[in-house]
XYZ file of C-alpha atoms in Angstrom:
481
model
C 0.088 -32.239 15.050
C -0.996 -30.704 18.351
C -4.548 -30.895 19.649
C -4.893 -27.178 19.222
C -3.817 -27.352 15.589
C -6.245 -30.195 14.934
C -9.067 -28.309 16.600
C -8.403 -25.112 14.743
C -7.904 -26.678 11.326
C -4.186 -26.284 10.725
C -2.097 -24.621 8.069
C -4.500 -24.890 5.121
C -7.285 -23.032 6.909
C -4.819 -20.415 8.150
C -3.542 -19.889 4.599
C -7.058 -19.529 3.180
C -8.278 -17.163 5.907
C -5.216 -14.893 5.957
C -4.968 -14.799 2.157
C -8.599 -13.735 1.736
C -8.217 -11.100 4.459
C -5.056 -9.775 2.830
C -6.831 -9.739 -0.542
C -9.625 -7.567 0.878
C -7.224 -5.023 2.386
C -4.931 -4.868 -0.661
C -7.845 -4.680 -3.113
C -9.241 -1.525 -1.519
C -6.032 0.394 -2.234
C -6.775 0.591 -5.976
C -10.334 -0.692 -6.464
C -11.736 2.836 -6.093
C -9.609 4.420 -8.830
C -11.693 3.352 -11.834
C -14.923 4.214 -9.969
C -13.925 7.830 -9.253
C -15.740 9.397 -12.242
C -18.955 7.549 -11.339
C -18.636 8.518 -7.660
C -18.112 12.149 -8.666
C -21.154 12.059 -10.947
C -23.367 10.409 -8.322
C -22.286 12.120 -5.087
C -20.753 15.328 -6.420
C -17.615 16.820 -4.966
C -14.479 18.342 -6.424
C -10.975 17.014 -6.980
C -10.044 17.286 -3.306
C -13.046 15.143 -2.368
C -11.982 12.469 -4.864
C -8.476 12.568 -3.406
C -9.834 11.910 0.055
C -11.890 8.903 -1.058
C -8.534 7.255 -1.794
C -6.236 8.997 0.703
C -8.544 8.613 3.720
C -8.042 4.847 3.407
C -4.319 4.812 2.640
C -3.524 7.394 5.322
C -5.281 5.687 8.249
C -3.971 2.355 6.984
C -0.414 3.693 6.926
C -0.225 5.498 10.236
C -1.939 2.742 12.257
C -0.245 -0.275 10.632
C 2.525 -0.713 13.202
C 0.152 0.170 16.028
C -2.274 -2.524 14.850
C 0.480 -5.148 14.911
C 1.474 -4.047 18.422
C -2.143 -4.335 19.606
C -2.251 -7.909 18.335
C 0.979 -8.811 20.092
C -0.334 -7.312 23.318
C -3.979 -8.443 23.451
C -4.017 -11.527 21.224
C -3.458 -11.765 17.484
C -6.559 -13.771 16.646
C -8.711 -11.524 18.851
C -7.478 -8.336 17.191
C -7.670 -9.981 13.755
C -11.385 -10.543 14.399
C -11.744 -6.927 15.513
C -10.013 -5.739 12.335
C -12.273 -7.833 10.079
C -15.368 -6.575 11.922
C -14.378 -2.910 11.593
C -13.365 -3.326 7.941
C -16.597 -5.147 7.014
C -18.861 -2.682 8.830
C -17.057 0.296 7.274
C -17.382 -1.280 3.823
C -21.158 -1.504 4.289
C -21.224 2.105 5.487
C -19.263 3.204 2.396
C -21.706 1.372 0.118
C -24.657 3.127 1.774
C -22.997 6.561 1.977
C -25.534 9.277 1.078
C -22.877 11.879 0.286
C -19.197 12.342 -0.435
C -18.329 13.352 3.150
C -19.856 10.227 4.656
C -18.063 8.114 2.021
C -14.728 9.665 3.004
C -15.437 9.004 6.688
C -16.304 5.371 5.968
C -13.119 4.983 3.928
C -11.078 6.294 6.861
C -12.673 3.709 9.173
C -11.980 1.031 6.556
C -8.311 1.976 6.787
C -8.408 1.526 10.565
C -9.807 -1.983 10.151
C -7.227 -2.849 7.494
C -4.398 -1.533 9.686
C -5.437 -3.919 12.463
C -6.178 -6.861 10.162
C -3.392 -6.757 7.570
C -0.202 -6.996 9.687
C -1.661 -9.893 11.673
C -2.331 -12.031 8.592
C 1.340 -12.923 8.192
C 1.854 -13.402 11.938
C -1.074 -15.804 12.218
C 0.023 -17.660 9.092
C 3.536 -18.118 10.470
C 2.184 -19.500 13.754
C 0.071 -22.083 11.919
C 2.489 -23.292 9.218
C 5.461 -25.588 9.971
C 8.826 -23.939 9.324
C 9.648 -26.293 6.449
C 6.526 -25.217 4.531
C 6.500 -21.496 5.247
C 8.242 -20.548 2.009
C 5.434 -22.032 -0.071
C 2.787 -20.526 2.220
C 4.350 -17.064 1.985
C 4.503 -17.415 -1.787
C 0.790 -18.216 -2.050
C -0.103 -15.431 0.405
C 1.996 -12.940 -1.582
C 0.530 -14.069 -4.909
C -3.021 -13.525 -3.640
C -2.113 -10.026 -2.439
C -0.453 -9.333 -5.798
C -3.611 -10.483 -7.551
C -5.598 -7.960 -5.501
C -3.352 -5.093 -6.600
C -3.424 -6.253 -10.227
C -7.174 -6.756 -10.397
C -8.205 -3.717 -8.327
C -8.826 -1.317 -11.255
C -10.489 -4.066 -13.315
C -12.775 -5.280 -10.519
C -13.665 -1.698 -9.612
C -14.372 -0.836 -13.238
C -16.457 -3.944 -13.930
C -18.625 -3.595 -10.823
C -19.097 0.133 -11.440
C -20.122 -0.354 -15.071
C -22.299 -3.456 -14.799
C -23.882 -2.978 -11.354
C -22.960 0.234 -9.486
C -19.945 1.769 -7.761
C -21.452 0.852 -4.388
C -20.674 -2.798 -5.115
C -16.931 -2.223 -4.886
C -17.655 -1.898 -1.160
C -20.527 -4.398 -0.868
C -18.092 -7.031 -2.209
C -16.237 -6.972 1.125
C -19.311 -7.631 3.250
C -19.995 -11.321 2.427
C -16.265 -12.041 2.482
C -15.964 -10.501 5.937
C -19.053 -12.300 7.248
C -17.635 -15.638 6.095
C -14.159 -14.935 7.499
C -15.361 -14.017 10.998
C -16.623 -17.467 12.098
C -13.839 -19.242 10.201
C -11.151 -17.188 11.930
C -12.798 -17.695 15.314
C -12.992 -21.465 14.891
C -9.935 -22.296 12.769
C -7.152 -19.995 13.964
C -5.166 -20.422 17.162
C -4.560 -17.558 19.559
C -1.029 -16.258 20.044
C 0.682 -13.324 21.701
C 3.864 -11.308 21.154
C 6.518 -10.137 23.557
C 4.157 -7.677 25.233
C 6.145 -4.499 24.616
C 4.334 -1.336 25.779
C 2.151 0.399 23.214
C 3.628 3.585 21.756
C 0.580 5.856 22.046
C 2.642 9.048 21.821
C 4.430 7.924 18.661
C 1.147 6.936 17.030
C -0.432 10.319 17.807
C 2.608 12.245 16.539
C 2.793 10.268 13.262
C -0.966 10.364 12.663
C -1.304 14.074 13.376
C 1.766 15.013 11.367
C 0.811 13.068 8.265
C -2.801 14.228 8.410
C -1.728 17.876 8.664
C 0.593 17.660 5.655
C -1.813 15.706 3.445
C -4.715 17.984 4.435
C -2.670 21.051 3.520
C -1.662 19.593 0.159
C -5.241 18.600 -0.663
C -6.845 21.905 0.372
C -4.221 24.264 -1.092
C -5.411 24.025 -4.740
C -8.955 24.831 -3.595
C -8.376 27.780 -1.212
C -4.819 28.840 -2.069
C -1.381 28.149 -0.619
C -1.500 31.218 1.632
C -4.758 30.236 3.333
C -4.390 30.128 7.109
C -5.760 26.590 7.517
C -3.477 25.286 4.759
C -0.406 26.899 6.330
C -1.421 25.625 9.767
C -1.782 22.082 8.436
C 1.558 22.129 6.655
C 3.570 23.716 9.473
C 1.865 21.868 12.319
C 2.140 18.591 10.413
C 5.844 19.153 9.812
C 6.392 20.023 13.479
C 4.585 16.872 14.625
C 6.649 14.702 12.277
C 9.838 16.298 13.623
C 8.528 15.414 17.069
C 7.932 11.848 15.874
C 11.537 11.590 14.682
C 12.859 12.948 18.005
C 10.571 10.530 19.836
C 11.974 7.662 17.763
C 15.488 8.723 18.759
C 14.916 9.200 22.484
C 12.038 6.940 23.557
C 12.715 3.575 25.158
C 10.298 1.515 23.034
C 9.263 3.672 20.043
C 7.032 2.265 17.298
C 9.790 3.163 14.805
C 13.322 3.345 16.265
C 15.225 5.955 14.266
C 18.481 4.103 14.863
C 17.396 1.687 12.123
C 17.907 4.452 9.566
C 21.616 4.599 10.421
C 21.782 1.383 8.391
C 22.348 2.452 4.777
C 20.513 -0.553 3.391
C 17.423 0.042 5.550
C 17.387 3.775 4.821
C 17.911 3.235 1.073
C 15.179 0.665 0.499
C 12.649 2.593 2.599
C 13.363 5.870 0.794
C 13.005 4.010 -2.507
C 9.697 2.447 -1.388
C 8.171 5.754 -0.294
C 9.146 7.535 -3.526
C 8.078 4.594 -5.706
C 4.571 4.591 -4.240
C 4.415 8.385 -4.385
C 4.986 8.355 -8.141
C 2.963 5.208 -8.900
C -0.207 5.858 -6.868
C -0.423 9.494 -7.900
C -0.121 8.509 -11.564
C -2.739 5.749 -11.393
C -5.123 8.176 -9.645
C -4.960 10.577 -12.607
C -4.548 8.112 -15.482
C -7.600 6.044 -14.544
C -9.681 9.242 -14.775
C -7.932 10.257 -18.015
C -8.877 6.985 -19.687
C -12.538 7.446 -18.827
C -13.085 11.193 -18.772
C -10.898 12.118 -21.767
C -10.603 9.011 -23.941
C -14.158 7.842 -23.286
C -13.444 4.292 -22.107
C -15.985 2.624 -19.872
C -14.848 1.689 -16.327
C -14.327 -1.938 -17.401
C -12.429 -0.934 -20.522
C -10.207 1.373 -18.453
C -9.456 -1.414 -15.964
C -8.602 -3.854 -18.759
C -6.345 -1.355 -20.495
C -4.393 -0.764 -17.289
C -3.629 -4.478 -16.836
C -0.306 -4.337 -18.750
C 0.807 -2.079 -15.890
C -1.027 -3.331 -12.788
C -1.132 -7.011 -13.804
C 2.454 -7.426 -14.985
C 3.771 -8.540 -11.535
C 1.853 -11.803 -11.907
C 4.098 -12.665 -14.884
C 7.399 -10.972 -14.067
C 7.665 -11.436 -10.291
C 9.058 -15.015 -10.524
C 11.724 -13.799 -12.967
C 12.558 -10.919 -10.631
C 12.922 -13.340 -7.738
C 15.245 -15.555 -9.781
C 17.381 -12.603 -10.822
C 17.496 -11.365 -7.241
C 18.804 -14.742 -6.074
C 21.461 -14.768 -8.791
C 22.787 -11.217 -8.767
C 21.356 -9.662 -5.587
C 18.349 -7.466 -4.926
C 19.935 -4.029 -5.354
C 20.452 -4.087 -9.156
C 17.025 -5.660 -9.741
C 15.208 -3.074 -7.613
C 17.165 -0.182 -9.136
C 16.482 -1.417 -12.685
C 12.793 -1.750 -11.888
C 12.584 1.771 -10.525
C 14.352 3.310 -13.520
C 12.034 1.391 -15.868
C 9.000 2.625 -13.921
C 10.323 6.186 -14.208
C 10.870 5.686 -17.944
C 7.309 4.397 -18.361
C 5.789 7.403 -16.596
C 7.983 9.772 -18.612
C 6.902 8.025 -21.825
C 3.254 8.450 -20.851
C 3.837 12.144 -20.112
C 5.327 12.510 -23.601
C 2.464 10.863 -25.528
C -0.535 11.972 -23.453
C -3.048 14.024 -25.448
C -6.854 14.338 -25.765
C -6.837 11.760 -28.586
C -3.911 9.444 -27.734
C -4.480 5.946 -29.139
C -4.129 2.891 -26.938
C -1.306 1.662 -29.171
C 0.659 4.794 -28.253
C -0.025 4.226 -24.545
C 0.820 0.516 -24.537
C 4.660 0.777 -24.471
C 4.461 3.092 -21.444
C 2.076 0.712 -19.661
C 4.257 -2.338 -20.353
C 7.501 -0.626 -19.325
C 5.854 0.634 -16.120
C 4.479 -2.844 -15.412
C 7.851 -4.532 -15.858
C 9.481 -1.902 -13.677
C 6.913 -2.316 -10.914
C 7.338 -6.107 -11.073
C 11.108 -5.929 -10.706
C 10.702 -3.697 -7.661
C 8.130 -5.666 -5.656
C 9.707 -9.114 -5.614
C 13.166 -8.312 -4.166
C 12.249 -5.209 -2.126
C 10.850 -7.151 0.831
C 13.937 -9.344 1.007
C 16.134 -6.245 1.008
C 14.147 -4.849 3.926
C 14.416 -8.070 5.922
C 18.102 -8.618 5.252
C 18.950 -5.063 6.323
C 18.159 -5.656 10.017
C 18.780 -8.279 12.692
C 16.186 -11.028 13.227
C 14.598 -9.480 16.335
C 14.052 -6.209 14.424
C 12.347 -7.698 11.382
C 8.796 -7.199 12.634
C 9.437 -3.485 13.125
C 11.266 -3.266 9.790
C 8.454 -4.924 7.855
C 5.809 -2.731 9.496
C 7.840 0.424 8.846
C 8.339 -0.417 5.178
C 4.650 -1.172 4.613
C 3.659 2.007 6.435
C 6.054 4.154 4.385
C 4.672 2.656 1.157
C 1.132 3.625 2.166
C 2.300 7.089 3.238
C 3.967 7.463 -0.146
C 0.698 6.575 -1.862
C -1.281 9.134 0.123
C 1.330 11.845 -0.449
C 1.579 10.963 -4.141
C -2.134 11.484 -4.696
C -2.067 14.765 -2.772
C 1.055 16.149 -4.485
C 0.151 15.143 -8.032
C -3.463 16.277 -7.687
C -2.171 19.647 -6.478
C -0.016 19.923 -9.607
C -2.988 18.861 -11.736
C -5.174 21.577 -10.214
C -2.522 24.255 -10.619
C -1.870 23.472 -14.300
C -5.257 22.235 -15.562
C -8.600 20.873 -14.424
C -11.777 19.026 -15.365
C -13.126 21.734 -17.694
C -12.205 20.201 -21.072
C -10.190 17.271 -22.385
C -7.292 19.609 -23.112
C -7.285 21.170 -19.641
C -7.288 17.678 -18.108
C -4.239 16.752 -20.214
C -2.599 20.102 -19.356
C -2.859 19.227 -15.665
C -1.952 15.544 -15.948
C 1.188 15.914 -18.068
C 3.320 17.892 -15.567
C 2.038 15.692 -12.744
C 3.290 12.610 -14.609
C 6.695 14.236 -15.081
C 6.875 14.816 -11.319
C 5.875 11.198 -10.715
C 8.565 10.035 -13.124
C 11.165 12.197 -11.359
C 10.148 10.864 -7.928
C 10.565 7.254 -9.071
C 13.904 8.077 -10.717
C 15.137 9.502 -7.399
C 13.900 6.252 -5.812
C 16.193 4.409 -8.246
C 19.135 6.523 -7.080
C 18.246 5.723 -3.451
C 18.242 2.016 -4.315
C 21.764 2.317 -5.707
C 22.918 3.507 -2.275
C 22.034 0.112 -0.783
C 25.233 -1.875 -0.068
C 26.055 -4.617 -2.537
C 25.550 -8.302 -1.899
C 29.052 -8.952 -0.506
C 28.876 -6.163 2.060
C 25.345 -7.159 3.046
C 26.487 -10.745 3.554
C 29.390 -9.596 5.731
C 27.016 -7.498 7.821
C 24.631 -10.427 8.092
C 27.289 -12.565 9.739
C 27.012 -10.353 12.796
C 23.475 -11.561 13.439
C 22.316 -15.094 14.096
C 20.653 -17.152 11.412
C 20.993 -17.339 7.662
C 19.187 -14.989 5.306
C 16.427 -17.521 4.492
C 15.919 -18.163 8.207
C 15.640 -14.446 8.884
C 12.933 -14.122 6.220
C 10.957 -16.978 7.768
C 11.074 -15.267 11.166
C 9.577 -12.036 9.814
C 6.114 -12.316 11.275
C 7.063 -13.814 14.615
C 8.530 -10.572 15.985
């Protein structure tokens, strides 16, 4: 063990610190969903405001994720990790003290900035601290903690909202952040990446394009699809994203090289990831409000009743990993996506103002199994689709596209909800939610088709022979690039 490792505390401290940081960032993706009715009652606001309390976080998180990793490589991973924790913690306190819905949305956007800096560096710092022979176990623990955050988000948000107040879903991050800051400073070692130039232009193009499109989708149900600002957002956003694609084709060191998408495996799994999160996040956004506003469950009861869906990965993920090792990732991912689509379609069929929980349960379980089968092998498919020196970019791109899918899903499905129904009565809420769920189901089904386009195991293995290192070695190198 080197002197530096002894001084900093070694692998165990790195695992604890990075796992807690990852838990904080992952938790805030879904922790707000069960608190939305209480936030609306306390701070006011319409559907578009509720959308932005979720999307402001996921959008800034998504578009700055790869940029945050590049900043760490350039200026020091531990240094930027500390910056990310500081920003995230301060923004969490600001969200808890927000006097109105607009200030809450602004604080959520800043939270996303902090998470985008902090989250991609957790795996990089963990890899630097853990010996190669033990990284598999460390990654497993790190992934399980992040999975726990996703599973428990609605339940934690519901319990804190019901028994204390919704503000405590944000106050929860403050003591965790204050404890992590000195621990990270004292127990983690500094490291740097290759020092590639920062892609400022690419970041601005992606951020502006995504913001324009999401803003247009969120505002359109309120002011109409022909409103000048809505049309400007949609067209300008599309133009900026086209510019981002052209930049990724022509630039020397783009944040996302478009040549990666010539690989059918990389293109297929990323298309599947974006569409999966589009359908899943948009559905959870509406269904968590349906359980409280229509069926009359308390926030805690709503969070508990969603566990067969959100908590299923904790049980099924090991089985999915075993199946992926035996038969390959493509059939497991595709099966998971089609099951998720079936679950959402089932829910759309049974949803009504007086649907019993027994009628909902099969849809929740099927969706949970489907989500579990997707998550476990999807990351391996991403990593095995590129050469070792491209895995850092590939991982960042996949995570960013998932977050973009979540933000777009909430915007698209809330637009459908507004066009077909509303908050007026239980029946109008169901009238708006049902077609939105069908769209979510269709999006995830298309994701399943995209997964089927991924080359089979034999062809992937043949392609892998062109690059150095075995598949397990390539996975272990993920965070070092």
